[in-house]
Short mmCIF file of C-alpha atoms in Angstrom, two decimals:
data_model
loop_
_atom_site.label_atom_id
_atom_site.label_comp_id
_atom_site.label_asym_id
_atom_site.label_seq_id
_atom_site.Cartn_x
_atom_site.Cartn_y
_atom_site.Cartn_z
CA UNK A 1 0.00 0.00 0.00
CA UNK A 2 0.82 3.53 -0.49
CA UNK A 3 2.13 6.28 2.24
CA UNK A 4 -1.23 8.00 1.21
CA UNK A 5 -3.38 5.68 1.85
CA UNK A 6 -2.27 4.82 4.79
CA UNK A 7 -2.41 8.48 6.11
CA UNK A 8 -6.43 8.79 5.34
CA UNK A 9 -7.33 5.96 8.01
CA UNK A 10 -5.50 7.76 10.81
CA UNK A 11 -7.58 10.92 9.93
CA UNK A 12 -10.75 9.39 10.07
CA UNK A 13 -9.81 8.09 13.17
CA UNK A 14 -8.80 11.37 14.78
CA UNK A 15 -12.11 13.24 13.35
CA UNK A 16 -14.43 10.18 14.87
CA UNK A 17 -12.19 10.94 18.58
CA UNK A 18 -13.36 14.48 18.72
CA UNK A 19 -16.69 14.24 17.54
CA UNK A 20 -17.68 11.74 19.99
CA UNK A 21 -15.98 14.15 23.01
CA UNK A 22 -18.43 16.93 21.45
CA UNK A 23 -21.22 14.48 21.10
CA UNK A 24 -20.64 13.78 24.95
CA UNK A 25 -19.85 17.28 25.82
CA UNK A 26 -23.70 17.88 24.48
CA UNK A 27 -25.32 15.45 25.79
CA UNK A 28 -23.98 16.68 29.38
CA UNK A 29 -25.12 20.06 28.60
CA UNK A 30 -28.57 18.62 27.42
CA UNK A 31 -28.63 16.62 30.70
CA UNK A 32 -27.87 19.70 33.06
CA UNK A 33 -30.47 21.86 31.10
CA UNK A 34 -32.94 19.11 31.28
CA UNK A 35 -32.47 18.66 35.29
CA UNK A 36 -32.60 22.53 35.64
CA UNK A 37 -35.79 22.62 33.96
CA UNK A 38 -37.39 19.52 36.09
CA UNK A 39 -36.21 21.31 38.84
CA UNK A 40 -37.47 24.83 38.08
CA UNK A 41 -40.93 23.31 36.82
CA UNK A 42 -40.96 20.55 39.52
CA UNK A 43 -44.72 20.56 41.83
CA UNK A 44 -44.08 21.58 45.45
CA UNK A 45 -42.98 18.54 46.87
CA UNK A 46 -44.93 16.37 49.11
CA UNK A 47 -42.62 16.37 51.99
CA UNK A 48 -44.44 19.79 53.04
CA UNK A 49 -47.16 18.18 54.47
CA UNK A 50 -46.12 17.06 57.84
CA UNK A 51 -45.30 20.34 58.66
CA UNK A 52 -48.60 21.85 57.80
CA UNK A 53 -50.10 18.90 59.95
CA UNK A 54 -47.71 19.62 62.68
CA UNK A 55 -48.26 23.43 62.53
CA UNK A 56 -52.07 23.37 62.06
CA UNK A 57 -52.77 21.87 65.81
CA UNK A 58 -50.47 25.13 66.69
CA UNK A 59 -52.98 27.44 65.07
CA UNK A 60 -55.73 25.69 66.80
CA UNK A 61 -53.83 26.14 70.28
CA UNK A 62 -53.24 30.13 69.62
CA UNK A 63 -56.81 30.64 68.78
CA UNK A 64 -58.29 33.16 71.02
CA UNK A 65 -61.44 31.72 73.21
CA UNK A 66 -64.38 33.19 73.59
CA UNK A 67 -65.07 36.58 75.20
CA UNK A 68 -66.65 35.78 78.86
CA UNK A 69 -69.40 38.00 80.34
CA UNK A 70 -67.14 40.16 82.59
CA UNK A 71 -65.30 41.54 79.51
CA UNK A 72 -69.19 43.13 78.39
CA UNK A 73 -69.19 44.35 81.92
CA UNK A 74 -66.06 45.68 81.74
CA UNK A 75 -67.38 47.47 78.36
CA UNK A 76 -70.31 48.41 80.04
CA UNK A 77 -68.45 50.52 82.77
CA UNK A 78 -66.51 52.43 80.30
CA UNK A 79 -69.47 53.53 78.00
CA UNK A 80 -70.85 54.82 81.45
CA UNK A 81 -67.71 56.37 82.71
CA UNK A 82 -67.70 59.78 83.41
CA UNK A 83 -64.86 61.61 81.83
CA UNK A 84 -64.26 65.44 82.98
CA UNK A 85 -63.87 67.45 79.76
CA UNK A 86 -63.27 70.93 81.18
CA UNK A 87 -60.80 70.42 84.62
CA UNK A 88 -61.45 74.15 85.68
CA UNK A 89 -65.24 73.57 86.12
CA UNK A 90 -65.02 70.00 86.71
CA UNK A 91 -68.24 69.26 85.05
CA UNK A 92 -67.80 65.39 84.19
CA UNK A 93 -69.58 64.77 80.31
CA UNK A 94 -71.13 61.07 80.49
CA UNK A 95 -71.44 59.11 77.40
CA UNK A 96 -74.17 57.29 76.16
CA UNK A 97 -75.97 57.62 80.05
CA UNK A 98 -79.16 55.99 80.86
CA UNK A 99 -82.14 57.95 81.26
CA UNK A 100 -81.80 57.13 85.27
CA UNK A 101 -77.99 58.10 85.25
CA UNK A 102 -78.81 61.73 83.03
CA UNK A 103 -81.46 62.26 85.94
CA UNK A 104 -79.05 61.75 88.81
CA UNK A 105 -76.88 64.16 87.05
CA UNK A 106 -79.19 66.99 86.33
CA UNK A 107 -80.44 66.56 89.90
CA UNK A 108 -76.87 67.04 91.38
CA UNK A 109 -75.88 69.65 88.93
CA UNK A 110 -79.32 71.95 90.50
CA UNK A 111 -77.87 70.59 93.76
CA UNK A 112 -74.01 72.21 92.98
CA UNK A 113 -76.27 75.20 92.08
CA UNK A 114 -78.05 75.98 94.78
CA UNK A 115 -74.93 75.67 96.79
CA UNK A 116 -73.19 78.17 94.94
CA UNK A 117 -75.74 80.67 95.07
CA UNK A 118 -76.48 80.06 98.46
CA UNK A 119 -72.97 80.80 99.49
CA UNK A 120 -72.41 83.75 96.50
CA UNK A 121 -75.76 85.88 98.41
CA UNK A 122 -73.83 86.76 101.99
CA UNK A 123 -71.38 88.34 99.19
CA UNK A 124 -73.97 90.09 97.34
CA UNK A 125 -75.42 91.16 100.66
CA UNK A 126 -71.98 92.84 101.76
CA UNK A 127 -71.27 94.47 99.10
CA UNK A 128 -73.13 97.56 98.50
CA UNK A 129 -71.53 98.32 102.08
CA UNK A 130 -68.29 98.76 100.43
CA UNK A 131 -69.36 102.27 98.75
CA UNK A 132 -70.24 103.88 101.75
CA UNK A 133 -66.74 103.12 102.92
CA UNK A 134 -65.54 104.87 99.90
CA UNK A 135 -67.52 107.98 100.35
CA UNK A 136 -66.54 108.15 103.60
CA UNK A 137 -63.11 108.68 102.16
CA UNK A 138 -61.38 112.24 102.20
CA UNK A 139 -61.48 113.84 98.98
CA UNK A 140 -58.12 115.19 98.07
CA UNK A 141 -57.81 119.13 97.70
CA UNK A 142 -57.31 120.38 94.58
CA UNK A 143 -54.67 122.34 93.49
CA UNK A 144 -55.69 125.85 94.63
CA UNK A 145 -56.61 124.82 98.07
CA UNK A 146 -53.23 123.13 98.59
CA UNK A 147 -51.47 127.08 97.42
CA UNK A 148 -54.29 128.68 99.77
CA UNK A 149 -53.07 126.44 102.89
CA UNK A 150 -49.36 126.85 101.57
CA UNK A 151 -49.71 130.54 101.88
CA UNK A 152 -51.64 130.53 105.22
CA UNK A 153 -48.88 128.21 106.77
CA UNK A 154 -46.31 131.10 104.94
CA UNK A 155 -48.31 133.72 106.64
CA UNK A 156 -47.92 132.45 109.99
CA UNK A 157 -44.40 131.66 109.91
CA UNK A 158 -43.81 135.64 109.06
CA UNK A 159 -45.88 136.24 111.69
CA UNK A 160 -43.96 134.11 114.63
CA UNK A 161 -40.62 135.26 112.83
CA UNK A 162 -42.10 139.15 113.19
CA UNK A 163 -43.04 138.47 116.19
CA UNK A 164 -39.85 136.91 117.79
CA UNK A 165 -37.77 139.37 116.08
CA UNK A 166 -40.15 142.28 117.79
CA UNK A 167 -39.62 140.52 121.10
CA UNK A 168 -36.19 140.10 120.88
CA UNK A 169 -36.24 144.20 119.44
CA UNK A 170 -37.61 144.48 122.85
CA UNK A 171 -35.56 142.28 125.28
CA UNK A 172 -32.18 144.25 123.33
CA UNK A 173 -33.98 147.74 124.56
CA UNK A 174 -34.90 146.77 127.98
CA UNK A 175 -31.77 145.42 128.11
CA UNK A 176 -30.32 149.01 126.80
CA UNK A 177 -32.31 150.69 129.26
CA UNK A 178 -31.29 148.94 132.09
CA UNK A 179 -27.48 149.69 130.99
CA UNK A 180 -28.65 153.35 130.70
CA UNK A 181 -30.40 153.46 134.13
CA UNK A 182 -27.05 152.12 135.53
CA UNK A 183 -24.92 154.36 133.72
CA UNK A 184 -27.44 157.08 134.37
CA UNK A 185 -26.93 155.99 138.48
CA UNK A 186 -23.46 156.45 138.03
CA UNK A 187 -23.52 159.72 136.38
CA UNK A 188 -25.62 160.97 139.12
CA UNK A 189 -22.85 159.64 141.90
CA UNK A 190 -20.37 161.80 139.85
CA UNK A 191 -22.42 164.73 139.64
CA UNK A 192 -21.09 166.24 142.88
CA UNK A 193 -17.63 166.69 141.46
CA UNK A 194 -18.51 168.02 137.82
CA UNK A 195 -20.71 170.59 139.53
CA UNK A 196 -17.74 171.70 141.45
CA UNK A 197 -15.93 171.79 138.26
CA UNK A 198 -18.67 173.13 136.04
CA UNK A 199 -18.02 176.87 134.95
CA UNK A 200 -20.39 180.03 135.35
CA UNK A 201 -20.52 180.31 131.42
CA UNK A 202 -24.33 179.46 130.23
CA UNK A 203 -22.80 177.77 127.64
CA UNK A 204 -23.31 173.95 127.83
CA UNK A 205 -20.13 171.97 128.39
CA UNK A 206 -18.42 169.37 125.99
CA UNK A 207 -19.91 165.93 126.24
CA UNK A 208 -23.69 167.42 126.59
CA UNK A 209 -25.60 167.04 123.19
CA UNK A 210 -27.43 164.01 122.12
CA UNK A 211 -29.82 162.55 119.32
CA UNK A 212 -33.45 162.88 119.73
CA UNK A 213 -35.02 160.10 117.36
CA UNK A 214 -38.64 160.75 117.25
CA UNK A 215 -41.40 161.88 119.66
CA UNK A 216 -44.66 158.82 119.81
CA UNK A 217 -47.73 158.56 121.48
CA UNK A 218 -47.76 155.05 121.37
CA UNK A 219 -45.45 153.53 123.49
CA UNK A 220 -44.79 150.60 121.62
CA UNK A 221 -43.69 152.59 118.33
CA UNK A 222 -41.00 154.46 121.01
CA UNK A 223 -40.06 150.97 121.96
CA UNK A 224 -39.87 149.62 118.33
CA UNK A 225 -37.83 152.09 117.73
CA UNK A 226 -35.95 152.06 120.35
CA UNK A 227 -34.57 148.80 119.48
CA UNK A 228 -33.97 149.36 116.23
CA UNK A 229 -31.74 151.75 117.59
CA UNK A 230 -29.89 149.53 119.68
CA UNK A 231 -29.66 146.98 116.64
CA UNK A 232 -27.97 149.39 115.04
CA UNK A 233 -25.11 150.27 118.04
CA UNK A 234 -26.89 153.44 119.96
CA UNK A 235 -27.43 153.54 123.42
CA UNK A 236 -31.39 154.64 122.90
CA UNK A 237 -33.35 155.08 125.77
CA UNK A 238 -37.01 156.46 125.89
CA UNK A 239 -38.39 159.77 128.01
CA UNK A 240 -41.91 159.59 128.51
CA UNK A 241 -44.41 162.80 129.28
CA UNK A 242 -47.37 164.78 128.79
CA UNK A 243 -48.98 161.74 126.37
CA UNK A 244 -45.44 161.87 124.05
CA UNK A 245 -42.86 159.14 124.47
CA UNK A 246 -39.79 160.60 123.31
CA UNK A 247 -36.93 158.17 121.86
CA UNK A 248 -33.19 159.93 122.59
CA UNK A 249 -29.91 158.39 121.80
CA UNK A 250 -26.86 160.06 124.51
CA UNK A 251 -25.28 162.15 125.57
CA UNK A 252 -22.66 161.22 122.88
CA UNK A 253 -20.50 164.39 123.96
CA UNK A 254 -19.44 167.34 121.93
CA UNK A 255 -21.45 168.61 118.78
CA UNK A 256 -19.20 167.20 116.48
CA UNK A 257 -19.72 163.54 118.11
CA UNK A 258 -23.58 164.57 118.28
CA UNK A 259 -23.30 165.08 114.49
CA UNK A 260 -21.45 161.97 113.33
CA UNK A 261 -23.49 159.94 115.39
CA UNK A 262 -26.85 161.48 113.72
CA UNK A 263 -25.16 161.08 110.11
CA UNK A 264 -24.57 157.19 111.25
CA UNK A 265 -28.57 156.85 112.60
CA UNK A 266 -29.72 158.16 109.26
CA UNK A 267 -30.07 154.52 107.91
CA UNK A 268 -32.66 153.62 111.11
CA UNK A 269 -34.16 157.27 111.63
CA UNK A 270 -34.14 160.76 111.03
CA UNK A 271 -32.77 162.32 114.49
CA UNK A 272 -32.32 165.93 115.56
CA UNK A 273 -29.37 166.81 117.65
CA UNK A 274 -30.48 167.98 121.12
CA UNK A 275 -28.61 169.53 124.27
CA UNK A 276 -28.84 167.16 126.89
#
């Protein structure tokens, strides 16, 4: 035989070798596929029935039993309950009450009523005694009255100050007076001497003029001014006579004195110099 045809047997044989590994290759495929689809169309498998036999007494266990009579009791009291809507006025709103139970309440509620009003009337009754109380009040002054008494009280005080200051006017004259009167005593115990002393002349000596301040029937003008006069540093005394009271300030001493002490007076009161 030739090389060739010896070559074409051993090619058959290698083509046969690979078609039967695809041929088996496809049929494995064709198996899977075919298992696959039992499985995915397969009926739910029998073996699930124990378990709903087993798990249906369960369901019969957990079953709720019936409702006994107390639980409709129970029921009962709640629809009656009272429940308090407003808690200020605690006024309790009932639902679905019986005719008996809407009685009870309406009788209570006229009961809660007459209560209140019986304790609101001793109120009531003491009231209208509160506007006397008011009336009875001082009104306030108005504006005008308030300056009025302001200016009264203002008046008054002048008055006391006047008055003090006149009295202590009056306590710095007597007080004057009484220095004069001593002075005056004195002068009289030393009169013996000057007389010796005193020359024939009629002319008056140095030392004898003095201030005469004004001439007053009333005495208590003289005295007025009097102290004025002694406010003001003069030794004023007053001379009283035939219905005049005569204010004089001295003897100062020469004329010249007399007149310096009349220019100083001018600011209290017009005085004349006189021979004293």
């Amino acid at each position: 035989m030739s090389r060739s045809s010896m070559a074409r047997p051993k090619k058959s044989k290698g083509m046969s070798v690979s078609t039967i590994l695809s041929i088996v290759i496809v049929l494995f495929l064709a198996l899977g596929l075919g298992l696959w689809l039992l499985k995915e169309n397969a009926p739910t498998p029998t073996t699930a029935a124990p378990n709903q036999v087993a798990v249906k007494p369960i369901t019969q266990n957990t079953t709720l039993p019936s409702r006994p009579e107390e639980v409709y009791s129970y029921i009962r009291d709640l629809e009656t309950r009272e429940v308090v809507t407003d808690p200020n006025k605690g006024q309790p709103k009932s639902a679905q009450l019986s005719k008996e139970q809407l009685a009870q309440l309406e009788e209570k509620r006229k009961q809660e009523e007459t209560a209140r009003l019986t304790t609101e009337q001793p109120v009531a009754t003491e009231q209208p005694a509160k506007p006397e109380i008011v009336a009875e009040q001082p009104v306030a002054p108005s504006d005008a009255e308030i300056a009025a008494k302001k200016a009264h009280e203002q008046k008054l005080a002048e008055e006391k100050r006047k008055q003090a200051e006149l009295k202590k006017q009056q306590e710095l004259a007597k007080k004057a007076e009484a220095e004069k009167t001593k002075e005056k005593a004195e002068q009289v115990k030393a009169t013996p001497a000057k007389v010796e002393e005193k020359p024939t002349a009629s002319q008056p000596k140095a030392g004898s003029f003095g201030l005469q301040c004004g001439a007053f029937k009333n005495k208590a003008q003289a005295e007025n001014m009097q102290a004025r006069l002694a406010m003001a540093g003069f030794n004023a005394r007053i001379v009283s006579g035939a219905d005049w009271n005569r204010v004089f300030v001295g003897p100062i001493g020469n004329r010249t004195a007399a007149a310096t002490a009349q220019s100083n007076a001018r600011s209290v009161a017009e005085c004349v110099i006189v021979a004293m």
